[in-house]
Coordinates of C-alpha atoms in Angstrom, one line a residue:
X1112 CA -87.8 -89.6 154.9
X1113 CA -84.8 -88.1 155.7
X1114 CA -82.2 -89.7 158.3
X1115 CA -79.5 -87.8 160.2
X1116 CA -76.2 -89.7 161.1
X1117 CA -73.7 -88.7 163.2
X1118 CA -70.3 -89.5 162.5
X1119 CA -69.6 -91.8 164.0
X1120 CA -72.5 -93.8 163.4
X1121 CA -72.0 -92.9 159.5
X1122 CA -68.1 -94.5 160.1
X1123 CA -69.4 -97.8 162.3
X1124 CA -71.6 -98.3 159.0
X1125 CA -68.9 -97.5 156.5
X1126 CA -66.4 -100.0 158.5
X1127 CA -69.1 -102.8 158.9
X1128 CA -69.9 -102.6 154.8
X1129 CA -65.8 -102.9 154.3
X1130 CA -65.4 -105.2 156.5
X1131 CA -68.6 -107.2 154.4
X1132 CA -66.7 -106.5 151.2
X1133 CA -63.2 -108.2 152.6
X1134 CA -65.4 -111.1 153.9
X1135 CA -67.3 -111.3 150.2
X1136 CA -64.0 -111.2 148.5
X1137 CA -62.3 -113.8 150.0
X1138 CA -65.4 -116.4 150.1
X1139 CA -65.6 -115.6 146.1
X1140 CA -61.4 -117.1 146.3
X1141 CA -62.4 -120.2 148.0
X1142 CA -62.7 -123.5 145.2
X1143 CA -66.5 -124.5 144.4
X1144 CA -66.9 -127.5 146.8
X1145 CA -63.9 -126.7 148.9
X1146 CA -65.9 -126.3 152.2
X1147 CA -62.7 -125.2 154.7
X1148 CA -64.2 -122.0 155.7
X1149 CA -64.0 -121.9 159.2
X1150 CA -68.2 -121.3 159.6
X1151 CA -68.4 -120.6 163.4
X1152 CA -65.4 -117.2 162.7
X1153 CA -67.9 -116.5 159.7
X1154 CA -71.0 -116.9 161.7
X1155 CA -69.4 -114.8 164.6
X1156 CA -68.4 -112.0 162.1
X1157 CA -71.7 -111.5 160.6
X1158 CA -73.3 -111.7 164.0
X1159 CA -71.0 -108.7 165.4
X1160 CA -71.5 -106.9 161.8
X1161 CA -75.1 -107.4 162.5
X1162 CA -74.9 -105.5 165.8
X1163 CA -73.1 -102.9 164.4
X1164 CA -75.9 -102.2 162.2
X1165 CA -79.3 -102.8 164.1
X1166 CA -77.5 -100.7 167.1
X1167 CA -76.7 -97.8 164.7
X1168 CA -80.3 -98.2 162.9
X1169 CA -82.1 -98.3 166.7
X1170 CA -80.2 -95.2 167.2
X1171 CA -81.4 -93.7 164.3
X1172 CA -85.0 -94.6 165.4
X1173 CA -84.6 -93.1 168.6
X1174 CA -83.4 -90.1 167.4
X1175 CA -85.9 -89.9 164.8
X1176 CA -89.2 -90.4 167.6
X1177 CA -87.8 -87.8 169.7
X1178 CA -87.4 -85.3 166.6
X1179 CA -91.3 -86.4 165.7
X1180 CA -92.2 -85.8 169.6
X1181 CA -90.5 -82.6 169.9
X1182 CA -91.7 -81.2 166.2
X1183 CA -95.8 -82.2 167.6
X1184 CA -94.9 -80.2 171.1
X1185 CA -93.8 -77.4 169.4
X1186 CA -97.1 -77.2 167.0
X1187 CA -99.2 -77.5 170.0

C-alpha cells in the first residue's frame, strides 16, 4: 500500500524518531545497575512521543478511508 504524508505530518514523525534517538543515546550512557533515571520524565516522554505517532498514523487512516470511499463513488 501506498501512504501519503503531508509535511507536516512527515516532520512530527521525523522529530518524534530524533527525539527517540537522543532518549536511546543517553539511556545507552547511564552505568549497568545505576538506576537514577528519572522514570516518570521517561514515561511522560514516550507517552507524548506515542501521541505524536498514533495521531499522525489515525490521520493517515482517515485520509486513506476517504481516498477508498471516494475512488468506489467514482467507479459507481
Amino acid at each position: 500500500m501506498h501512504y501519503e504524508l503531508t509535511e507536516n505530518e512527515f516532520n512530527r514523525i521525523q522529530d518524534s524518531m530524533r527525539q527517540m534517538d537522543l532518549v536511546t543515546d543517553l539511556c545507552s550512557y547511564v552505568p549497568q545497575g545505576y538506576h537514577a533515571l528519572n522514570t516518570d520524565g521517561l514515561q511522560s516522554f514516550l507517552c507524548a512521543q506515542q501521541e505524536v505517532l498514533h495521531a499522525t498514523l489515525k490521520a493517515l487512516a482517515e485520509r486513506q478511508e476517504a481516498q477508498r470511499k471516494a475512488n468506489q463513488n467514482a467507479a459507481e
